[in-house]
Tab-separated table of C-alpha atoms in Angstrom:
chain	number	residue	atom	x	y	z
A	362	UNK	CA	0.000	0.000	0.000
A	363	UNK	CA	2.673	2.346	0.694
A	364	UNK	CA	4.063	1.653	-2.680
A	365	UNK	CA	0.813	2.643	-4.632
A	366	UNK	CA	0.742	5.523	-2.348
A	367	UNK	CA	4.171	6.976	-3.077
A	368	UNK	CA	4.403	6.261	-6.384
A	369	UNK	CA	0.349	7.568	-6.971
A	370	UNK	CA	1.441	11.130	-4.903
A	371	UNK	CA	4.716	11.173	-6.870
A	372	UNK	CA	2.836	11.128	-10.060
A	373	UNK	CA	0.098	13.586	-9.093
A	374	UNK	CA	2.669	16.007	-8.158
A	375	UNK	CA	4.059	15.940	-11.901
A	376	UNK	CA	1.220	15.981	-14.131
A	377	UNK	CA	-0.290	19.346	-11.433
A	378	UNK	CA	3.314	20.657	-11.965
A	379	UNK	CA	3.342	20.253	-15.898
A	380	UNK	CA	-0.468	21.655	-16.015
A	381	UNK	CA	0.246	24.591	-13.203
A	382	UNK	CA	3.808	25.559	-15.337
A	383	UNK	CA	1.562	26.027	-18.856
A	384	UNK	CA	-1.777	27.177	-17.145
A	385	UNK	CA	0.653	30.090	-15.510
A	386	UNK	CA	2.386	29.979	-18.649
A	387	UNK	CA	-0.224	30.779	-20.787
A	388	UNK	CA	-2.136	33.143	-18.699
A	389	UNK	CA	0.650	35.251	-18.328
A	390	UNK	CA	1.005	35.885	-22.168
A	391	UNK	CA	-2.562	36.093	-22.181
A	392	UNK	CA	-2.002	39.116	-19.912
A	393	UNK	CA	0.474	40.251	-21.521
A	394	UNK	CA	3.197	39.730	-19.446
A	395	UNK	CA	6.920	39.006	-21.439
A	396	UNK	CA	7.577	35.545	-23.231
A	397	UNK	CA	11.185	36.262	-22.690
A	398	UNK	CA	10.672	36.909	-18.977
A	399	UNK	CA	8.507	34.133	-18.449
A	400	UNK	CA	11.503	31.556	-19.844
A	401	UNK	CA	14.298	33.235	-17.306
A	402	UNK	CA	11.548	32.762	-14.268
A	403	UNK	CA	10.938	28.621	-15.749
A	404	UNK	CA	13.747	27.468	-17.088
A	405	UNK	CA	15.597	25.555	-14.364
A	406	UNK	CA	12.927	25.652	-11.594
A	407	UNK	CA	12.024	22.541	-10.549
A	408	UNK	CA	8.787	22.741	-8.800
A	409	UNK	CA	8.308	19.067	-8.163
A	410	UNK	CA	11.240	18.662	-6.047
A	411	UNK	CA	10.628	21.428	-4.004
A	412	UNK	CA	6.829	20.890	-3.180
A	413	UNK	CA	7.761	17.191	-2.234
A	414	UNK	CA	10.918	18.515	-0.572
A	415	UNK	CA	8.487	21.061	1.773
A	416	UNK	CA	5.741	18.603	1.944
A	417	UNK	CA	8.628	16.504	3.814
A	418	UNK	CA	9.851	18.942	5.760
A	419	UNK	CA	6.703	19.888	6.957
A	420	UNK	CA	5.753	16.387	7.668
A	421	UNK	CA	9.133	16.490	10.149
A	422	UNK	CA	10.696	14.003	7.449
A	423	UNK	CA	13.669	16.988	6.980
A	424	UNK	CA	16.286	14.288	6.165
A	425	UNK	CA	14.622	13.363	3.333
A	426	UNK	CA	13.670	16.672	1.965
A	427	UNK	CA	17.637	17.337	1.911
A	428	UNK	CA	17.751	13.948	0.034
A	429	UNK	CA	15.743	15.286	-2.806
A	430	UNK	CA	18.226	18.287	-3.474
A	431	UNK	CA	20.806	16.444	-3.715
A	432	UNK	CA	19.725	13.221	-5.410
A	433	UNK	CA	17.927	14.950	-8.093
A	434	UNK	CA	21.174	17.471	-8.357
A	435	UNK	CA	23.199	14.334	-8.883
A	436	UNK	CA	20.366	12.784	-11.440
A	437	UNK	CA	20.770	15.246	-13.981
A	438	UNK	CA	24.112	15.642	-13.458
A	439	UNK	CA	25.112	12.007	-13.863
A	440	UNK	CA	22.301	10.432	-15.248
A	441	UNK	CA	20.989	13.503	-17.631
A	442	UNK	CA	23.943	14.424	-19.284
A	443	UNK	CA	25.734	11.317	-18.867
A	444	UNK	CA	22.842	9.192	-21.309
A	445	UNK	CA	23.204	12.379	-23.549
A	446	UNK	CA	26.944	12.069	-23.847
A	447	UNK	CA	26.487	8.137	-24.504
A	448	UNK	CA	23.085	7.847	-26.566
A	449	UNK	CA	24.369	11.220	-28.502
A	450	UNK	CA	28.101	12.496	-28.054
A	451	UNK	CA	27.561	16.421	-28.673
A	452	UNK	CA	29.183	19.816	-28.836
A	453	UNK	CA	28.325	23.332	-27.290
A	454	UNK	CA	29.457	26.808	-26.624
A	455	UNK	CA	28.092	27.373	-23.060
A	456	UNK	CA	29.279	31.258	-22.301
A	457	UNK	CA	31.898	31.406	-19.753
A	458	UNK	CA	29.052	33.230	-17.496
A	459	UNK	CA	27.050	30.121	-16.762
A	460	UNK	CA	29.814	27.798	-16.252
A	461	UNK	CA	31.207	30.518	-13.251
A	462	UNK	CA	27.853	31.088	-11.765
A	463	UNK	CA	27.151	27.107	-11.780
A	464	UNK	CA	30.302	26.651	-10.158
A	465	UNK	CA	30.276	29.651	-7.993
A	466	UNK	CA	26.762	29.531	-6.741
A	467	UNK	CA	26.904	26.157	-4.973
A	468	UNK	CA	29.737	27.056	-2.175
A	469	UNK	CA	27.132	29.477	-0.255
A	470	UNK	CA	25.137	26.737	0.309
A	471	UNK	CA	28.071	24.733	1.318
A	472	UNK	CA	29.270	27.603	3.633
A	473	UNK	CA	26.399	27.777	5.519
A	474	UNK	CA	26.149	24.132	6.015
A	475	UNK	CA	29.561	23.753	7.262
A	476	UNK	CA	28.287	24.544	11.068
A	477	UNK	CA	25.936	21.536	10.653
A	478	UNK	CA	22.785	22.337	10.394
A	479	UNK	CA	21.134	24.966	7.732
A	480	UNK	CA	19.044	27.255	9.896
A	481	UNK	CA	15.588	29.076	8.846
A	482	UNK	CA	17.927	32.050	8.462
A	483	UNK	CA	19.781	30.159	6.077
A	484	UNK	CA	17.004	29.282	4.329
A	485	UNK	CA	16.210	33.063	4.033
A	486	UNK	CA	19.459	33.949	2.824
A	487	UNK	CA	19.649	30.715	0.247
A	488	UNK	CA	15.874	32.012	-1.012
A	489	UNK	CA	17.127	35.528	-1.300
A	490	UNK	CA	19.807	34.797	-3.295
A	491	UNK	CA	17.470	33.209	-5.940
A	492	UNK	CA	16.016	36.423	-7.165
A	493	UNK	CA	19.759	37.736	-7.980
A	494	UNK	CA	20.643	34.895	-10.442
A	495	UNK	CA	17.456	35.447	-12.150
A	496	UNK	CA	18.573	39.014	-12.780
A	497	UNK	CA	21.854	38.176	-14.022
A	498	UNK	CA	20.762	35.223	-16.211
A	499	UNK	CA	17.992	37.492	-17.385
A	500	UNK	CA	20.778	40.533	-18.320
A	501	UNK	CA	22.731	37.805	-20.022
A	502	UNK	CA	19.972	36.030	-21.694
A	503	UNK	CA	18.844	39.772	-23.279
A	504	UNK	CA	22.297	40.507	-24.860
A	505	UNK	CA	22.940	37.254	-25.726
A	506	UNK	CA	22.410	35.414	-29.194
A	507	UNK	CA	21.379	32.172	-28.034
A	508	UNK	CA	19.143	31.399	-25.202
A	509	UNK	CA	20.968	29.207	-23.226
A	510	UNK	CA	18.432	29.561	-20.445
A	511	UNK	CA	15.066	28.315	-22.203
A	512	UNK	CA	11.836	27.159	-21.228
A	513	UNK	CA	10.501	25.254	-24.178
A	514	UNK	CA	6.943	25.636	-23.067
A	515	UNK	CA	6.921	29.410	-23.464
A	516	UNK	CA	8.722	29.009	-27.006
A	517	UNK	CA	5.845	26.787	-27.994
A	518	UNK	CA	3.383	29.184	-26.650
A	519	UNK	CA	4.561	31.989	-28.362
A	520	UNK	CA	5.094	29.888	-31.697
A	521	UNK	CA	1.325	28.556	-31.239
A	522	UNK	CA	-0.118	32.250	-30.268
A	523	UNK	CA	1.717	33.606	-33.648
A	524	UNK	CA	0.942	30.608	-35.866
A	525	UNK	CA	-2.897	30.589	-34.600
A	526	UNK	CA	-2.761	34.597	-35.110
A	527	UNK	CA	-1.490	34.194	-39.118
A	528	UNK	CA	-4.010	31.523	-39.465
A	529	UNK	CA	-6.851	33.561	-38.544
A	530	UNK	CA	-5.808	35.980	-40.381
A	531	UNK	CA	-6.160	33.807	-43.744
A	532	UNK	CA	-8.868	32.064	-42.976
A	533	UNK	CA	-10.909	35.818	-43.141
A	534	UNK	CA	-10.053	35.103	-47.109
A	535	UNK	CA	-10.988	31.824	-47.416
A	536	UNK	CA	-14.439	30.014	-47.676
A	537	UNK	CA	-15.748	28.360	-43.837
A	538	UNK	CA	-15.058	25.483	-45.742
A	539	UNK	CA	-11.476	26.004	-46.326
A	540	UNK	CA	-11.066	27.273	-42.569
A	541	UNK	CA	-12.465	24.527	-40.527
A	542	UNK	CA	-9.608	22.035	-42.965
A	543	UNK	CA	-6.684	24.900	-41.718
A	544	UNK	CA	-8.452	23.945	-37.957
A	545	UNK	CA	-7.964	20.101	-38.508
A	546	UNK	CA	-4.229	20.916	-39.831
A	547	UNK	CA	-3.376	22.850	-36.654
A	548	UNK	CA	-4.991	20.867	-34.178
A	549	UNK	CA	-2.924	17.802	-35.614
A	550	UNK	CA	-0.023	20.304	-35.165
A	551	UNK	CA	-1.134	20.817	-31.526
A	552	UNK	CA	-0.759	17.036	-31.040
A	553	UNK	CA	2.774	16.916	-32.045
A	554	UNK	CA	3.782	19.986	-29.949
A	555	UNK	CA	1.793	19.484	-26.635
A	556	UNK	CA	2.791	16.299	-24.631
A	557	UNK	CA	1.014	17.319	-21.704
A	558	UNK	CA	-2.759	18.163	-20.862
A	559	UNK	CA	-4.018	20.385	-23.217
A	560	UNK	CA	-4.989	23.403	-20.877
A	561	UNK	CA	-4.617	26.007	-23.587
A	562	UNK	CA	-7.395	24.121	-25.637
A	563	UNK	CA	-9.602	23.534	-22.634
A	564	UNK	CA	-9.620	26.952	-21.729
A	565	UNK	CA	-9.758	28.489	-25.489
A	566	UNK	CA	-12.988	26.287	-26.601
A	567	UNK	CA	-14.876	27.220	-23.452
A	568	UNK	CA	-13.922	30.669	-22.203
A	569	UNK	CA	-14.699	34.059	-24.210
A	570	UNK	CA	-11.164	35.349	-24.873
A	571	UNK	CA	-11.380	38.446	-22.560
A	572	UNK	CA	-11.294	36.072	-19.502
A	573	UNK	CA	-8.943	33.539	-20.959
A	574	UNK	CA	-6.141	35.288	-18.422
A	575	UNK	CA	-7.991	34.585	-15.237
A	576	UNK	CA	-9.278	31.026	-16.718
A	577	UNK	CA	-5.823	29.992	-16.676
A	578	UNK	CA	-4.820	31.237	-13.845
A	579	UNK	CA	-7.803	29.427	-12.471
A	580	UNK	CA	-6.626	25.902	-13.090
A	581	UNK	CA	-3.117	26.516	-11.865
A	582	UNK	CA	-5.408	27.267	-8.676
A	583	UNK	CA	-6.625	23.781	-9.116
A	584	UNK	CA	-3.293	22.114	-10.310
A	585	UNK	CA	-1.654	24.020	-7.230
A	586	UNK	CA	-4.290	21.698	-4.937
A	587	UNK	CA	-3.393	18.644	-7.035
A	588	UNK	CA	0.239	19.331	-5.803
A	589	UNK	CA	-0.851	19.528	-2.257
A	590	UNK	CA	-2.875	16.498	-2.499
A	591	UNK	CA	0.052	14.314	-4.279
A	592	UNK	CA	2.776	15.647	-2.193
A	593	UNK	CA	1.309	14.448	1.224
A	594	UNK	CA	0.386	11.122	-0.470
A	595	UNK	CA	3.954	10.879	-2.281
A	596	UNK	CA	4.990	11.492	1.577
A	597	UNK	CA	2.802	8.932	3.448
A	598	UNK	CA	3.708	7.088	0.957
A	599	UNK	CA	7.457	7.217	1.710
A	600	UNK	CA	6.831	7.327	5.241
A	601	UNK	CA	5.759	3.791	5.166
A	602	UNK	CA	8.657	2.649	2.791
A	603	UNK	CA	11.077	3.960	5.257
A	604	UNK	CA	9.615	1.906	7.904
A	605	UNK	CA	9.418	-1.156	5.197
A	606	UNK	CA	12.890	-1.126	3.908
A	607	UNK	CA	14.301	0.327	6.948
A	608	UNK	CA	16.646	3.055	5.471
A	609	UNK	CA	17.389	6.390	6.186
A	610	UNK	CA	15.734	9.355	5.113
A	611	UNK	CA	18.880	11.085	3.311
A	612	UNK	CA	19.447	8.097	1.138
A	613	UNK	CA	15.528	7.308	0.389
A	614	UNK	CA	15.554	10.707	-0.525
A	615	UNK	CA	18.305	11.648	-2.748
A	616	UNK	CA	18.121	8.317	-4.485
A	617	UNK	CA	14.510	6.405	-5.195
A	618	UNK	CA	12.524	9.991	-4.381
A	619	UNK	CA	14.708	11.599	-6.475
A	620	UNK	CA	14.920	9.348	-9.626
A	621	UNK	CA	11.134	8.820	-9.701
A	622	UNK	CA	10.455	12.499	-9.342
A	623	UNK	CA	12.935	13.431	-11.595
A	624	UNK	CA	12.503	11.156	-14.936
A	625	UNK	CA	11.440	13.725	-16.920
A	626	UNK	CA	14.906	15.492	-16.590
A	627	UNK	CA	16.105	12.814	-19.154
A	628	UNK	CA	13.562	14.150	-21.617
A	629	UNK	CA	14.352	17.561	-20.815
A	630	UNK	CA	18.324	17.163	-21.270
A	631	UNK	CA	18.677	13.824	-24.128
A	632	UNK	CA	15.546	15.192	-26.004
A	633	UNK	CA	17.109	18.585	-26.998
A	634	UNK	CA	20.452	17.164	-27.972
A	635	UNK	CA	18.891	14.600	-30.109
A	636	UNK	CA	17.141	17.586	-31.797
A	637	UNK	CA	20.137	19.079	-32.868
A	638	UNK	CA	19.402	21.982	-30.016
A	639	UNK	CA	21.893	20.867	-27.379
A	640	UNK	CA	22.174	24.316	-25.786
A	641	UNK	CA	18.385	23.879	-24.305
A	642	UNK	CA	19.661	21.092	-22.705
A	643	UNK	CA	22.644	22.793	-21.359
A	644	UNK	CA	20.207	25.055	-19.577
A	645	UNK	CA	18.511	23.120	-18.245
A	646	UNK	CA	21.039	21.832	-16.720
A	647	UNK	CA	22.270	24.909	-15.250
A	648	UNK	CA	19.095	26.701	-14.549
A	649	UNK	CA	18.822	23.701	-12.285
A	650	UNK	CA	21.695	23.572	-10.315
A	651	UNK	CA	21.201	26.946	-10.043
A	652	UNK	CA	17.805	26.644	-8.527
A	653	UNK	CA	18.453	23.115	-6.181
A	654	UNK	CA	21.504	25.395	-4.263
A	655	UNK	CA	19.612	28.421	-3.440
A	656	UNK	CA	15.799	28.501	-3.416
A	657	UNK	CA	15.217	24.827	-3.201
A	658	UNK	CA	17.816	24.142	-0.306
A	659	UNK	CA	16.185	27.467	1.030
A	660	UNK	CA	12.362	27.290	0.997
A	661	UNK	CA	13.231	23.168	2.595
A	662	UNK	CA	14.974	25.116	5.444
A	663	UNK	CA	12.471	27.818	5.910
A	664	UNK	CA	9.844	24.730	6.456
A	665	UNK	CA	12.042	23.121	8.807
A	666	UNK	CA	15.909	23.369	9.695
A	667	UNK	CA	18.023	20.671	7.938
A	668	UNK	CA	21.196	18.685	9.374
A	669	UNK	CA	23.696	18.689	7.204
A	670	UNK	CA	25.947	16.872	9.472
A	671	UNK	CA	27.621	13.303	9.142
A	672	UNK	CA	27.161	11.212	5.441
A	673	UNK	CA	25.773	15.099	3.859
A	674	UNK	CA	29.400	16.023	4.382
A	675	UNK	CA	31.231	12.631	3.830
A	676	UNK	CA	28.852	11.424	0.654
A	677	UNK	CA	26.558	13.760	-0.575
A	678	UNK	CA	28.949	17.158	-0.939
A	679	UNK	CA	31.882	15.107	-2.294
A	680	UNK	CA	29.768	13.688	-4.936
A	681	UNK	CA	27.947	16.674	-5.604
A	682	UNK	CA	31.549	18.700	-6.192
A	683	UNK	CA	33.034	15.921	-8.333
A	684	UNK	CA	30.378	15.243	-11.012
A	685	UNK	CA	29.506	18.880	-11.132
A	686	UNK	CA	33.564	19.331	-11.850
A	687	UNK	CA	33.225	16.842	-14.567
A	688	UNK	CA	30.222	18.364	-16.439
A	689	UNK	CA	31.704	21.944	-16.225
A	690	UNK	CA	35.222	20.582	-17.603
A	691	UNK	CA	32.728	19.181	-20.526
A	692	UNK	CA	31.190	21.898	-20.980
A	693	UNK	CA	34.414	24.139	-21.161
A	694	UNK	CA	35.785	21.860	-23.227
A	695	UNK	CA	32.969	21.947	-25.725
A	696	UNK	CA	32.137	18.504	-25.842
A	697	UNK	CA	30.415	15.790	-24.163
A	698	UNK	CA	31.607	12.656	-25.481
A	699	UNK	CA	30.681	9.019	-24.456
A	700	UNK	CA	33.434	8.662	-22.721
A	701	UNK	CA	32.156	11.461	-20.548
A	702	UNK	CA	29.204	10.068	-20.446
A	703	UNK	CA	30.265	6.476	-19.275
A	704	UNK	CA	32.118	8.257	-16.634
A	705	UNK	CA	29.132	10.230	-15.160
A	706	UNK	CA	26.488	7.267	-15.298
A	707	UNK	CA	29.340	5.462	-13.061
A	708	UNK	CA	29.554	8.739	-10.747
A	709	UNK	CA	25.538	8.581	-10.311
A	710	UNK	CA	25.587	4.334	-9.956
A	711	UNK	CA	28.434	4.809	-7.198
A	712	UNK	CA	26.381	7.584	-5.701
A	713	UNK	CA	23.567	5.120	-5.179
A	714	UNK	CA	26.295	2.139	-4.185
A	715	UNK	CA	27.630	5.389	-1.212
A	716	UNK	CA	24.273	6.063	0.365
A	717	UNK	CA	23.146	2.679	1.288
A	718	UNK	CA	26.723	1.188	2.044
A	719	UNK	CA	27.644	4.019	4.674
């Protein structure tokens, strides 16, 4: 039961994520707020790790909430790039920027966790420093040629919104007949664009377009309650493993939680290197670590202080420092080869071996 339960919450939690991210998405554009703001604010943020990461902490599991960060840190650092590198060996130009901020950003966290135990202060200051990157990645994103920092799902939008815009616009010169074939052509074209549930054509076939805005915003009300509900199954759920498999919190955490909650960070990573567009995948990559040291570690905190004592120091830092050494060498270098690749899949497998054998 406790199986169903986790893996049921876990699940929730993603599809209420992936609906919240476009309803919020598409009601913001809808509102007119900027595309190219909206992909600085998404790209990176990983919502489902830190809603189950506060539903723990707030459920006094705190051990595992610290689990999350760092497991799903370590899953798209080792696993993520490291099937990209061996399923498709590729090459990029990541600016010199994002390497040093990746780098850089992760030894605040570290310094305050050096005492022991990250404090609801902490957890202030880690949050705080959130809104900073943003600003920086956004100043670099606006005077630079490629977005390395890009959320997909507001590029599809805005793609969508323009292509639905010039097909209106002929369809006023063609006969109804003509139209409702240019309707069948795009809605097949929706299909091969939208993997996930299809607010934008709930909420455009059933709400006059003057309240489209607050329609979406409306069901990422209702996909914010599907979070809440999934999260405190995912963690009853995990509650009872614990107990089951008798295992700590920490490793639970930053190994099954994490790789569960975090498949779709394969997709997000291998899928836009396969496409030929392996900077998207790049940014993800470090939108994310950006995100896990500072308002992820921080909001966890805020719900409840963390240790960061004993194996967090001994396992889970060392780890965290190597593999994210070896991606930003890559990534320097240019290249991500299979070689690389076979070398982080081993980092993430011994990562696994390290928090159940000490």
């Amino acid at each position: 039961m406790s199986v169903v339960l986790f893996l049921v919450g876990v699940v929730i939690v993603i599809v209420s994520v992936e609906t919240f991210i476009e309803a919020v998405a598409e009601g913001a554009l809808a509102l007119g707020v900027s595309g190219f703001f909206l992909t600085v604010v998404l790209a990176g943020t990983d919502l489902e790790n830190v809603i189950l990461g506060i539903a723990a902490a707030y459920d006094q599991l705190p051990d595992l909430a610290l689990g999350t960060v760092f497991g799903e840190a370590l899953f798209i650092l080792g696993a993520a790039v490291g099937l990209a590198g061996v399923l498709v060996p590729f090459e990029t130009d990541v600016p010199r920027n994002y390497l040093g901020l990746m780098l850089l950003a992760p030894f605040l966290f570290f310094g305050l966790a050096l005492d022991g135990t990250l404090s609801r202060f902490d957890g202030i200051v880690l949050t705080a420093t959130f809104l900073p990157y943003l600003a920086i990645i956004y100043t670099l994103e606006r005077y630079t040629d490629t977005r390395y920092l890009s959320a997909e799902e507001v590029e599809i939008m805005e793609e969508e919104r323009a292509a639905e815009s010039k097909a209106e616009a002929e369809t006023k010169t063609k006969t109804e007949a003509e139209g409702e074939e240019a309707d069948a052509e795009w809605f097949d074209l929706d299909l091969d664009l939208d993997l996930d549930l299809d607010v934008d054509e709930l909420v455009e076939e059933n709400v006059p377009e003057r309240y489209e805005g607050p329609a979406f915003l409306a069901v990422a009300v209702v996909a914010t309650i599907g979070m809440t509900v999934g999260s405190e199954l995912a963690v009853e759920g995990a509650k009872g493993l614990l107990a089951l498999l008798g295992v700590t919190g920490l490793a639970f955490g930053a190994t099954v939680m994490s790789f569960i909650a975090s498949l779709e960070e394969l997709f997000l990573t291998v899928e836009p290197v396969r496409q030929g567009r392996p900077h998207i995948g790049v940014g993800n990559v470090v939108g994310s670590m950006l995100f896990f040291v500072s308002a992820n570690a921080g909001l966890i905190a805020l719900v409840h202080p963390l240790n960061t004592a004993g194996t967090v120091i001994t396992v889970h830092w060392p780890f965290f420092f190597g593999t994210i050494l070896i991606v930003a060498a890559a990534f320097y270098r240019g290249k991500v080869g299979r070689p690389t690749g076979v070398l982080l899949l081993g980092a993430y497998a011994a990562y696994w071996v390290a928090n159940y054998a000490v």
